[in-house]
Coordinates of C-alpha atoms and ligand atoms in Angstrom, one line a residue:
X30 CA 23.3 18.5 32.4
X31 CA 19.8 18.6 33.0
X32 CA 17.6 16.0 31.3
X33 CA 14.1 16.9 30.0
X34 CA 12.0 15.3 27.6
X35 CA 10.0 17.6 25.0
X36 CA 6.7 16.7 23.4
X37 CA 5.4 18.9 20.9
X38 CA 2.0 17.9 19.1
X39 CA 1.0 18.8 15.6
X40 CA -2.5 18.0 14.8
X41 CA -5.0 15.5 16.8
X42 CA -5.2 18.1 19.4
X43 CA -8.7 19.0 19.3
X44 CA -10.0 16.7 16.6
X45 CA -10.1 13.4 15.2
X46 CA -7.0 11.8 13.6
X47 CA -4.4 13.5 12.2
X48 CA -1.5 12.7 15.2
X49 CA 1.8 13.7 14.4
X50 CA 3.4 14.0 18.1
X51 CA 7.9 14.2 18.6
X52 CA 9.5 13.5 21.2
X53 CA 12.4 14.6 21.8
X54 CA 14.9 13.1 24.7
X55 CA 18.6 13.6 25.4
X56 CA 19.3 14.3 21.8
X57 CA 17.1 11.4 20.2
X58 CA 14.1 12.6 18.4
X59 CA 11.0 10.4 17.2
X60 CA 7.3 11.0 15.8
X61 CA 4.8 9.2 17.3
X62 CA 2.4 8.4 14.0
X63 CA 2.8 10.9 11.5
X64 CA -1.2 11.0 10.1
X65 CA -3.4 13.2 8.2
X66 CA -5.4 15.1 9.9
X67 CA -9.1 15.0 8.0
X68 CA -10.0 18.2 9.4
X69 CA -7.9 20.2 8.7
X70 CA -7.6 19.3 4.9
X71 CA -11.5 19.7 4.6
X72 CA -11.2 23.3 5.8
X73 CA -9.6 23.9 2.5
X74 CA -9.8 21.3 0.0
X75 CA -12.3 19.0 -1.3
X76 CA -12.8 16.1 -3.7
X77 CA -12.3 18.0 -6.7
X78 CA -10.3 21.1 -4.7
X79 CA -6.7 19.1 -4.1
X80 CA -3.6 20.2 -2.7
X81 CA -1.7 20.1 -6.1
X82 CA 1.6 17.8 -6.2
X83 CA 3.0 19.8 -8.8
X84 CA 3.7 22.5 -6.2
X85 CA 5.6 20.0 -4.4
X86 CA 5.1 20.4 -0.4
X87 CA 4.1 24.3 -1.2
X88 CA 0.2 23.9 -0.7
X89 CA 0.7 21.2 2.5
X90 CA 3.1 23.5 4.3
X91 CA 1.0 26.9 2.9
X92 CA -2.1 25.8 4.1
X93 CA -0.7 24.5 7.5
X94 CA -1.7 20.8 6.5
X95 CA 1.3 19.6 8.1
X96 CA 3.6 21.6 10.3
X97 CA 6.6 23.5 9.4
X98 CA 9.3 21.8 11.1
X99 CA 12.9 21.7 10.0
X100 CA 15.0 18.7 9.4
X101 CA 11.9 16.2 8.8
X102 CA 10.6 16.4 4.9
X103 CA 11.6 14.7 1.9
X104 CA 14.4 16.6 -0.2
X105 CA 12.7 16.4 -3.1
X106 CA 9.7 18.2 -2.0
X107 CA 11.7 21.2 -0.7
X108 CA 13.3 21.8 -3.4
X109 CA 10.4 21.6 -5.9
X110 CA 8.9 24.2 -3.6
X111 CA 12.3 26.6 -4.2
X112 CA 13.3 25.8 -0.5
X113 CA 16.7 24.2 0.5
X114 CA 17.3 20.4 1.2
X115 CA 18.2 19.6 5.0
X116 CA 19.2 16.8 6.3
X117 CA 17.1 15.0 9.3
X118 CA 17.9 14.6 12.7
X119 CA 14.6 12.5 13.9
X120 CA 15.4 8.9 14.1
X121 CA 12.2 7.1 13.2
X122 CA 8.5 7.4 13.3
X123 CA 6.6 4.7 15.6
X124 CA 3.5 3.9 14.0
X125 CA 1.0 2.7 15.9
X126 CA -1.5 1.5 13.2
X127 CA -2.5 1.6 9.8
X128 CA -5.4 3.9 9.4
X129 CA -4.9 6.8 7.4
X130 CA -5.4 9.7 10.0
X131 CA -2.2 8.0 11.8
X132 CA 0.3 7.2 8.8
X133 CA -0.5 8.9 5.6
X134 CA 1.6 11.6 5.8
X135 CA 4.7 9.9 6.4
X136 CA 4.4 10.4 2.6
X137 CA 6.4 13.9 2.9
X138 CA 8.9 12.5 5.8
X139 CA 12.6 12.4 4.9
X140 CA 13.7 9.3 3.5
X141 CA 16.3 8.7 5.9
X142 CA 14.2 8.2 8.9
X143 CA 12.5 4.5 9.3
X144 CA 9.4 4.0 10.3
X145 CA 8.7 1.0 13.0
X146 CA 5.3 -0.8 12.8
X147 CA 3.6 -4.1 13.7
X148 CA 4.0 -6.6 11.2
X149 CA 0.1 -7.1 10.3
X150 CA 0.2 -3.2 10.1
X151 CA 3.0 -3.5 7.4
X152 CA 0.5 -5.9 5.5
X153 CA -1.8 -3.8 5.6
X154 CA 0.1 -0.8 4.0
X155 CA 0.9 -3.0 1.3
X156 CA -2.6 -3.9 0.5
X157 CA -3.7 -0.5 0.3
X158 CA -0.4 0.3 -2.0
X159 CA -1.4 -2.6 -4.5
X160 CA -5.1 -1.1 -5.2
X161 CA -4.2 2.7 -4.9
X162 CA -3.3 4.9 -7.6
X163 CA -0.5 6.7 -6.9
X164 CA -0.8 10.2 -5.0
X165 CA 1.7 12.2 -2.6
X166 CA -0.7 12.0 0.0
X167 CA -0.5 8.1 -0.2
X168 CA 3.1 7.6 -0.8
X169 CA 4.0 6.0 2.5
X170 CA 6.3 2.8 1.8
X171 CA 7.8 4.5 -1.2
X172 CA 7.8 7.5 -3.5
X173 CA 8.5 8.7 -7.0
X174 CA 11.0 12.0 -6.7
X175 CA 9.4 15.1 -7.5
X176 CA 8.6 16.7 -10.3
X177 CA 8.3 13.9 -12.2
X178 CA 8.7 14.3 -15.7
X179 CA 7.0 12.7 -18.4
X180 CA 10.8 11.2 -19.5
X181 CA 11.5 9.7 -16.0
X182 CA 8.6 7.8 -15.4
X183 CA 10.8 4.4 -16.1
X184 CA 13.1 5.5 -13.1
X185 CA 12.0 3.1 -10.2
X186 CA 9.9 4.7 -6.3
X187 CA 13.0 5.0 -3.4
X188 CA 11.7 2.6 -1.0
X189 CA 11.2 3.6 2.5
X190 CA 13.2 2.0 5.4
X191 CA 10.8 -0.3 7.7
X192 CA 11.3 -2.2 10.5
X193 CA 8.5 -4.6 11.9
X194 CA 8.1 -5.5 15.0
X195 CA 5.6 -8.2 16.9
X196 CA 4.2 -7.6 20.2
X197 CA 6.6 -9.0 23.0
X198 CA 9.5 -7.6 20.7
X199 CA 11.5 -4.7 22.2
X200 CA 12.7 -1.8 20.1
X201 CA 15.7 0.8 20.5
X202 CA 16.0 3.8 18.9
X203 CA 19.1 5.7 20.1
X204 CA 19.0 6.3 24.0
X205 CA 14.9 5.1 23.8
X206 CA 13.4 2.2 24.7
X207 CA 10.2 1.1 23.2
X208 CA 7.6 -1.1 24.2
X209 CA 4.8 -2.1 22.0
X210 CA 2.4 -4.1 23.3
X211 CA -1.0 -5.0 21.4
X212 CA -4.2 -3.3 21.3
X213 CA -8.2 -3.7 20.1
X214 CA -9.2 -1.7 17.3
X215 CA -11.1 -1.7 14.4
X216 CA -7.9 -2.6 12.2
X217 CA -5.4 -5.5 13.0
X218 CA -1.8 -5.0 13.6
X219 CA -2.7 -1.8 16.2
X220 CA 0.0 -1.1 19.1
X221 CA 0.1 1.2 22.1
X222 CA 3.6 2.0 22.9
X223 CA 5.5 2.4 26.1
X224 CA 8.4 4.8 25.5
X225 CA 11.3 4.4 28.3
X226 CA 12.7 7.9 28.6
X227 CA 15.2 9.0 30.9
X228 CA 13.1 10.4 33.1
X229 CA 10.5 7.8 33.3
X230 CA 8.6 5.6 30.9
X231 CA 5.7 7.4 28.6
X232 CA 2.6 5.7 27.5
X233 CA 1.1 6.4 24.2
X234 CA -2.5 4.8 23.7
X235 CA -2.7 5.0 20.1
X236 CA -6.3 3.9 19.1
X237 CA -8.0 1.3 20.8
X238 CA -11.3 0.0 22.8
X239 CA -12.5 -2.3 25.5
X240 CA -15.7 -3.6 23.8
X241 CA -14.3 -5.3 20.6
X242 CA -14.0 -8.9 19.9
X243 CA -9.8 -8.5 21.2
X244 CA -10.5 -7.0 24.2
X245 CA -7.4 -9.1 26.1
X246 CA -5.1 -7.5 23.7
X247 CA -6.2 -4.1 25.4
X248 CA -6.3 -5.3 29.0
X249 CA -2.4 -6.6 28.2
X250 CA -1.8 -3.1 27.4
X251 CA -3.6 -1.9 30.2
X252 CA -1.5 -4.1 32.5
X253 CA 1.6 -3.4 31.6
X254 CA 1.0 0.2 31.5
X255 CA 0.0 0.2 35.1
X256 CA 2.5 -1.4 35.7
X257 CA 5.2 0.7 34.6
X258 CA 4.2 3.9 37.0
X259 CA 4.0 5.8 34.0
X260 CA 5.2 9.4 34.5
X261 CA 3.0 10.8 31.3
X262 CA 0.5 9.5 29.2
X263 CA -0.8 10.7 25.7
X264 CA -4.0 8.9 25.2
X265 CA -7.3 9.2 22.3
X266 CA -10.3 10.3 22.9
X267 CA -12.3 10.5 20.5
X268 CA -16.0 8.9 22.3
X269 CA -15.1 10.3 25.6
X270 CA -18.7 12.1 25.4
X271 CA -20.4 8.4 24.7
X272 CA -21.9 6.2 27.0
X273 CA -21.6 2.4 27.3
X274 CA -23.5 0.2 25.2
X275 CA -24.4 -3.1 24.3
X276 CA -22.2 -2.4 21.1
X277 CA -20.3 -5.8 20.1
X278 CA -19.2 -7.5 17.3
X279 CA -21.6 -10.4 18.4
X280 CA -24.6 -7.8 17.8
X281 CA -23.2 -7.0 14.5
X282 CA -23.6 -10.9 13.9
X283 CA -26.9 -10.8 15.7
X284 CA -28.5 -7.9 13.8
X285 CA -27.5 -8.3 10.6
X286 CA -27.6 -12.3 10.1
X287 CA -31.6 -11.6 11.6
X288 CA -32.0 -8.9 8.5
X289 CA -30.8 -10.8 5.8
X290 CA -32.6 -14.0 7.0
X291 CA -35.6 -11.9 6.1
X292 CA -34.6 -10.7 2.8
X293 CA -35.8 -12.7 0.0
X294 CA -33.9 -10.9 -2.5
X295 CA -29.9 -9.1 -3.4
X296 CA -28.2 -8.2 0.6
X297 CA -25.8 -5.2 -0.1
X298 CA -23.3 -4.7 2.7
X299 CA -21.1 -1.8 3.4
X300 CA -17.9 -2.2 5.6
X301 CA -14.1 -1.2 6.1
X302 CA -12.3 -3.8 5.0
X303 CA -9.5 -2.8 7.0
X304 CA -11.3 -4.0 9.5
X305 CA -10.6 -7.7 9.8
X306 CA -13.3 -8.7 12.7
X307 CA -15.9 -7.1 10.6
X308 CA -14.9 -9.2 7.8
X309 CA -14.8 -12.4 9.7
X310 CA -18.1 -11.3 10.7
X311 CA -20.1 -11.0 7.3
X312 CA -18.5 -13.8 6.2
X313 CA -19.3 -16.0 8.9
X314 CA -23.0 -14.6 8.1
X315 CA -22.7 -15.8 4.4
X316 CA -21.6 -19.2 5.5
X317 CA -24.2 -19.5 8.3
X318 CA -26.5 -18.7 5.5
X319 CA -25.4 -20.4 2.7
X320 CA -25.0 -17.3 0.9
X321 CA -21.8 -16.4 -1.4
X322 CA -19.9 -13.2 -0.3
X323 CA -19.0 -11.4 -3.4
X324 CA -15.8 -9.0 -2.7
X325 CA -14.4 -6.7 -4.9
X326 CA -10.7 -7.0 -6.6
X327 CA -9.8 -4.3 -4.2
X328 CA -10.7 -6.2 -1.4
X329 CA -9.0 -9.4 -2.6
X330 CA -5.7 -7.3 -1.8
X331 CA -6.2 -7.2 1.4
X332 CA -7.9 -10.9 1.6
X333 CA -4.8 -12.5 0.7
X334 CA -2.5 -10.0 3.1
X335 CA -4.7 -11.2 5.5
X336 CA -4.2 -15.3 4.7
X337 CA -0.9 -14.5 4.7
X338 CA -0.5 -13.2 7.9
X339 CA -0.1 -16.6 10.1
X340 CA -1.7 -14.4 13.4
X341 CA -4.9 -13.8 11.4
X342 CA -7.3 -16.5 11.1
X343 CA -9.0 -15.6 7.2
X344 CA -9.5 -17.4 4.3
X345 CA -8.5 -16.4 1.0
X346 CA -9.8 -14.4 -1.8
X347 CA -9.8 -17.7 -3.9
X348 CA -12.2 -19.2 -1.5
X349 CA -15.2 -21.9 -2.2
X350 CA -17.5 -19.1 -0.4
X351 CA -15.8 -16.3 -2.2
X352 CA -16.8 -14.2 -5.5
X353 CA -15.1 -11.5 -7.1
X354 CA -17.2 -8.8 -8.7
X355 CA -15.9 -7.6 -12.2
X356 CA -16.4 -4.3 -12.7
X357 CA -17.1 -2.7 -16.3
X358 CA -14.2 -0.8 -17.1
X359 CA -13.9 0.5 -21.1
X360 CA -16.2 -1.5 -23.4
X361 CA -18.2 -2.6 -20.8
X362 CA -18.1 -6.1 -22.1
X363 CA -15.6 -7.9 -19.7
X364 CA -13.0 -8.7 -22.4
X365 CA -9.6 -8.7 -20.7
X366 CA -8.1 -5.8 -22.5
X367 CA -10.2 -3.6 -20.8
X368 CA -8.6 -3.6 -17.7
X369 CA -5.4 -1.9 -17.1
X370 CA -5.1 -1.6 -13.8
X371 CA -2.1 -4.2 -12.3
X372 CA -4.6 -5.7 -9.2
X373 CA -7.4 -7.0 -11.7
X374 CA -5.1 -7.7 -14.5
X375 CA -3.3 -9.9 -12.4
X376 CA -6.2 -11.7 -10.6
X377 CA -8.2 -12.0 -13.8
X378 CA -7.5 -15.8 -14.4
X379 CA -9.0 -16.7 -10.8
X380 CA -11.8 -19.4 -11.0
X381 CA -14.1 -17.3 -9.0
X382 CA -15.0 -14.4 -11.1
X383 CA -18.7 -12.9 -11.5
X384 CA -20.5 -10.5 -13.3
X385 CA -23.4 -8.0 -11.7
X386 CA -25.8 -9.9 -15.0
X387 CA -25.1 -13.4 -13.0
X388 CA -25.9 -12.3 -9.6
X389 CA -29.2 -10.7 -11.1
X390 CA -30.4 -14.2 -12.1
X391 CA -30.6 -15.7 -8.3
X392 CA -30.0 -12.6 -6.3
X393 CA -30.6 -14.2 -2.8
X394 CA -27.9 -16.6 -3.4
X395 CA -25.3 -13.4 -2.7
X396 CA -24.4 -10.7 -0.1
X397 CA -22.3 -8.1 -2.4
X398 CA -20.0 -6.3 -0.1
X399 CA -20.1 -2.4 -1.9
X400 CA -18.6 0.4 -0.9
X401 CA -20.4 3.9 -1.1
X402 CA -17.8 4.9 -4.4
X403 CA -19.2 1.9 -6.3
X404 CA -23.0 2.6 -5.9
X405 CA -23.0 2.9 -9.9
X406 CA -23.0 -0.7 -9.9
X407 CA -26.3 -0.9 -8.5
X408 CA -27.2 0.2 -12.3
X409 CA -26.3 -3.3 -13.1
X410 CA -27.3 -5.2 -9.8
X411 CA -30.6 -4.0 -9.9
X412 CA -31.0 -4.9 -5.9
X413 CA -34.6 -3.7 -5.4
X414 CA -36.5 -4.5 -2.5
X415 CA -33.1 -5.6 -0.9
X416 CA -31.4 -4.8 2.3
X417 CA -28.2 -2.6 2.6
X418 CA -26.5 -3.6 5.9
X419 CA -24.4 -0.1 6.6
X420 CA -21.8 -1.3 8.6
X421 CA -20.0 1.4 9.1
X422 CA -20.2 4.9 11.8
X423 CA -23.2 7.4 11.1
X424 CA -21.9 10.6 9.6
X425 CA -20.2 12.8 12.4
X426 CA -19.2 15.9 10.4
X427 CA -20.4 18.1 7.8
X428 CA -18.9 16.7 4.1
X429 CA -19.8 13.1 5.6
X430 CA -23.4 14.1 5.8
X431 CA -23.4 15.4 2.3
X432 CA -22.2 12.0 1.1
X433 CA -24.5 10.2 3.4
X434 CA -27.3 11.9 1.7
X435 CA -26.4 10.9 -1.3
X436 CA -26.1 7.4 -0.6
X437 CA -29.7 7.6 1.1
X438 CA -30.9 8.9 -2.3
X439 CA -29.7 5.5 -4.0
X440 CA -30.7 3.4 -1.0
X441 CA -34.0 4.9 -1.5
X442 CA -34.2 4.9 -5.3
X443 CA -33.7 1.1 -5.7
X444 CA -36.6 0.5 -2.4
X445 CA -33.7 -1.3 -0.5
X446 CA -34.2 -1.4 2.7
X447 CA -31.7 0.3 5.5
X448 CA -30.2 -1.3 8.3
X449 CA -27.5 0.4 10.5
X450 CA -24.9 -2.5 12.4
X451 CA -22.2 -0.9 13.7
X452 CA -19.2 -1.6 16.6
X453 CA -17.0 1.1 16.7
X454 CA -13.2 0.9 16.6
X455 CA -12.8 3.4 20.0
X456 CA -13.1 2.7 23.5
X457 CA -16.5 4.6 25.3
X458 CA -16.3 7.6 27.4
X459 CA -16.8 5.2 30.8
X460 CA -14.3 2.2 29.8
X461 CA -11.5 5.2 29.2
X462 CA -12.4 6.9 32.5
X463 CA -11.2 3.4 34.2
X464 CA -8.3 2.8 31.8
X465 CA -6.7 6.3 32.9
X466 CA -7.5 5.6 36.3
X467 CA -6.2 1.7 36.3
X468 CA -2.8 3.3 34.5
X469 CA -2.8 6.2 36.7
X470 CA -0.2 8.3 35.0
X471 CA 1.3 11.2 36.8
X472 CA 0.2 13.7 33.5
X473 CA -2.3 13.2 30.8
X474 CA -2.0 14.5 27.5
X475 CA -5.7 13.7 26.1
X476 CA -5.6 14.4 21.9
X477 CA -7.6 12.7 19.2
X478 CA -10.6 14.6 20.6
X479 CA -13.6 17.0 19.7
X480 CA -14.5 16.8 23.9
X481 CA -11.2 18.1 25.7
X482 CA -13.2 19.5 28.4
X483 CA -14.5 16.5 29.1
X484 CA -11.2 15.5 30.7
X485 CA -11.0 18.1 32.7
X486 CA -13.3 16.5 34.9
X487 CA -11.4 13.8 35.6
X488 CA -9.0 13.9 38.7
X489 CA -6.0 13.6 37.0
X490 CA -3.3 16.2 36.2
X491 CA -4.5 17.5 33.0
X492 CA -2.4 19.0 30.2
X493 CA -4.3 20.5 27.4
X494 CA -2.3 20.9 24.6
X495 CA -1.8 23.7 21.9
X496 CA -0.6 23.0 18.2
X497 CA 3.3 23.1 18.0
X498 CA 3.8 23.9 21.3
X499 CA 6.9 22.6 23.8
X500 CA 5.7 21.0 26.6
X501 CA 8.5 19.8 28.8
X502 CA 8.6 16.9 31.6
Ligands
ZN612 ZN1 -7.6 4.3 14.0

């Protein structure tokens, strides 16, 4: 019999995000993230334009938001949509990390086939669970059957089957063996994967960089990888185009710490807080400054995932340099029966609660870490004259430069003052070029891109890849 191992590629082929790659080898058949591609939902849909749930997978698989394959989508979903159940043949999903444009959609996938992840990255996915309001776009470590009706709402989710994994770990999935080894990104728990196939070993890079504060977890990958004599490699890249820079985590200390020294009055900051460096990072600035760091109950979920994971060095949400900002929900008067929702009720007996009317009264005493969603809050912080640290990437599409806008239209109204402090989560144009020389597979898949042709250039054997398509080695 002759042996061959398929990859097809759904999404992340010519855009950011959105990888959903199978591979398929002597009968054993595995996703490689299953994510949500960005683009391709904004074609279509918008904030208050949704794909509707109550159509089941109908306006996913209409609108080519995630690809018709058979065997791989939840039961329930098929059916709402008048389809026919089927049974699934792929035996697990390898995700590589936990931001959304790599696992959401795992939402729709079958419930019989596991999904494998890092441990931190399973932390992480809990954290986000606790503070989210249920959606089928979000439902990755368990559902609610569809439709749901009004009478069944006291019937429990159907939990999805993970297994964790820590780097040095090996994992087998049928006749595969999988290597994940550690990598730098802008979210902990992130893991390039070596796949041993029978006809050689694959690499896939997942998301990762060479200029973040981690950078040895990288260069383990990259090691190992070269190592290997990898016979095909799928790898991002997204900043291929981008040139080095002195971009750190260090200058995002640097900058920022040098700002808010200067700022006699409220220091809003604006951050991922998936992103556990840039955390440690503002914090360390509040400490170094004497400065409490108010958080929001949000962020305390994924505080004290964080503390919890013995690999991550991060205090908890219950802190002596820690404040949690209540938000006005109902009344508007803080009285506990305004809130409903489980992550405040829950937390609403911590010691180290405070009010926007508090911080007014010493603003400089605080850095309020605010996310662009919460800007009404500024009603009640009343920050002017103070600095907004956005430390996050500049817009780099369309609807992003509509919200960015917007947010320079309150940054502006409340005379705070704007400083940019960014390191981003993906590896430069120059520090890729070397990795895919260094690993010097025999055939490179590049995806995760907007610059395919940029690869072209390079002297490798160069696949290009097309949506859905086989592409056999
Ligand atoms: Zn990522």
């Amino acid at each position: 019999m002759k042996v061959v191992v398929n990859l097809r590629f759904y999404g992340g082929i010519k855009e950011i995000g959105g990888n959903k790659i199978l591979l398929e080898d002597c009968g054993t058949k595995i996703f490689l993230d299953f994510g949500m591609s960005f683009g391709k939902r904004g074609k279509y849909f918008e904030e208050f334009l949704t794909p509707r749930s109550a159509n089941g997978i109908g306006d996913f698989l209409t609108m080519g938001l995630i690809p018709d394959v058979k065997g791989i989508y939840r039961e329930d979903l098929l059916i709402h949509f008048g389809k026919k159940p089927e049974e699934t043949d792929i035996q697990g999903v390898l995700l590589s990390h936990a931001h959304a444009d790599h696992a959401n959609y795992i939402s729709f996938l079958h419930k019989n086939i596991p999904v494998y992840c890092g441990q931190t990255c399973k932390y992480i996915l809990e954290a986000i669970d606790e503070q989210s309001k249920r959606d089928i776009e979000n439902e990755v470590l368990n559902f609610r059957e569809r439709p749901i009706h009004r009478s069944n709402y006291r019937i429990p989710p159907i939990k999805r089957k993970f297994n964790t994994f820590r780097t040095g770990d090996k994992i087998k999935i049928d006749s595969l063996e999988i290597e994940p080894i550690h990598i730098d990104h802008s979210v902990p728990g992130a893991y390039g994967f070596i796949i041993h196939t029978s006809k050689g070993p694959i690499i896939y890079t997942g998301d990762l960089r060479m200029h973040g504060s981690h950078s040895e977890m990288t260069d383990d990958f990259i090691k190992v990888s070269e190592e290997v004599k990898p016979i095909a490699m799928i790898t991002e890249g997204t900043r291929i185009d981008v040139k080095s820079s002195n971009e750190s985590e260090a200058n995002v200390y640097n900058k920022s710490s040098k700002e808010i020294i200067e700022n006699k009055n409220l220091t809003i900051v604006d951050f991922n807080f998936k992103d556990v460096d840039r955390f440690r990072t503002v914090y360390k600035i509040s400490k170094d400054l004497e400065k409490k760091l108010v958080i929001s109950f949000k962020h305390a979920c994924f505080l004290e995932k964080y503390h919890k994971d013995k690999k991550i060095n991060s205090p908890d949400s219950k802190d002596e340099n820690i404040l949690l900002l209540k938000p006005k929900r109902l009344t508007g008067t803080y009285i506990d029966t305004d809130y409903t929702d489980q992550y405040i009720k829950k937390r609403l007996d911590y010691p180290n609660i405070i009010t926007s009317e508090e911080i007014t009264k010493k603003p400089n005493e605080y850095m309020v870490v605010l996310n662009f969603w919460y800007f009404n809050m500024l009603v009640d912080l009343k920050p002017y004259n103070g600095k907004y640290i956005h430390s996050l990437s500049e817009p780099f599409n369309e609807e992003m430069e509509i919200s960015y806008k917007r947010m320079m239209n309150w940054i502006n109204f409340f005379d705070l003052n704007f400083v940019q402090s960014h390191c981003s989560g993906h590896i430069f144009g120059g520090d890729l070029k070397k990795l895919i020389e260094t690993v010097k597979p025999k055939l490179l898949f590049p995806i995760h891109t907007e610059k395919p042709g940029v690869f072209r250039k390079l002297s490798m054997k160069t696949k290009m890849v097309s949506e859905g398509k086989k592409y056999a080695i």
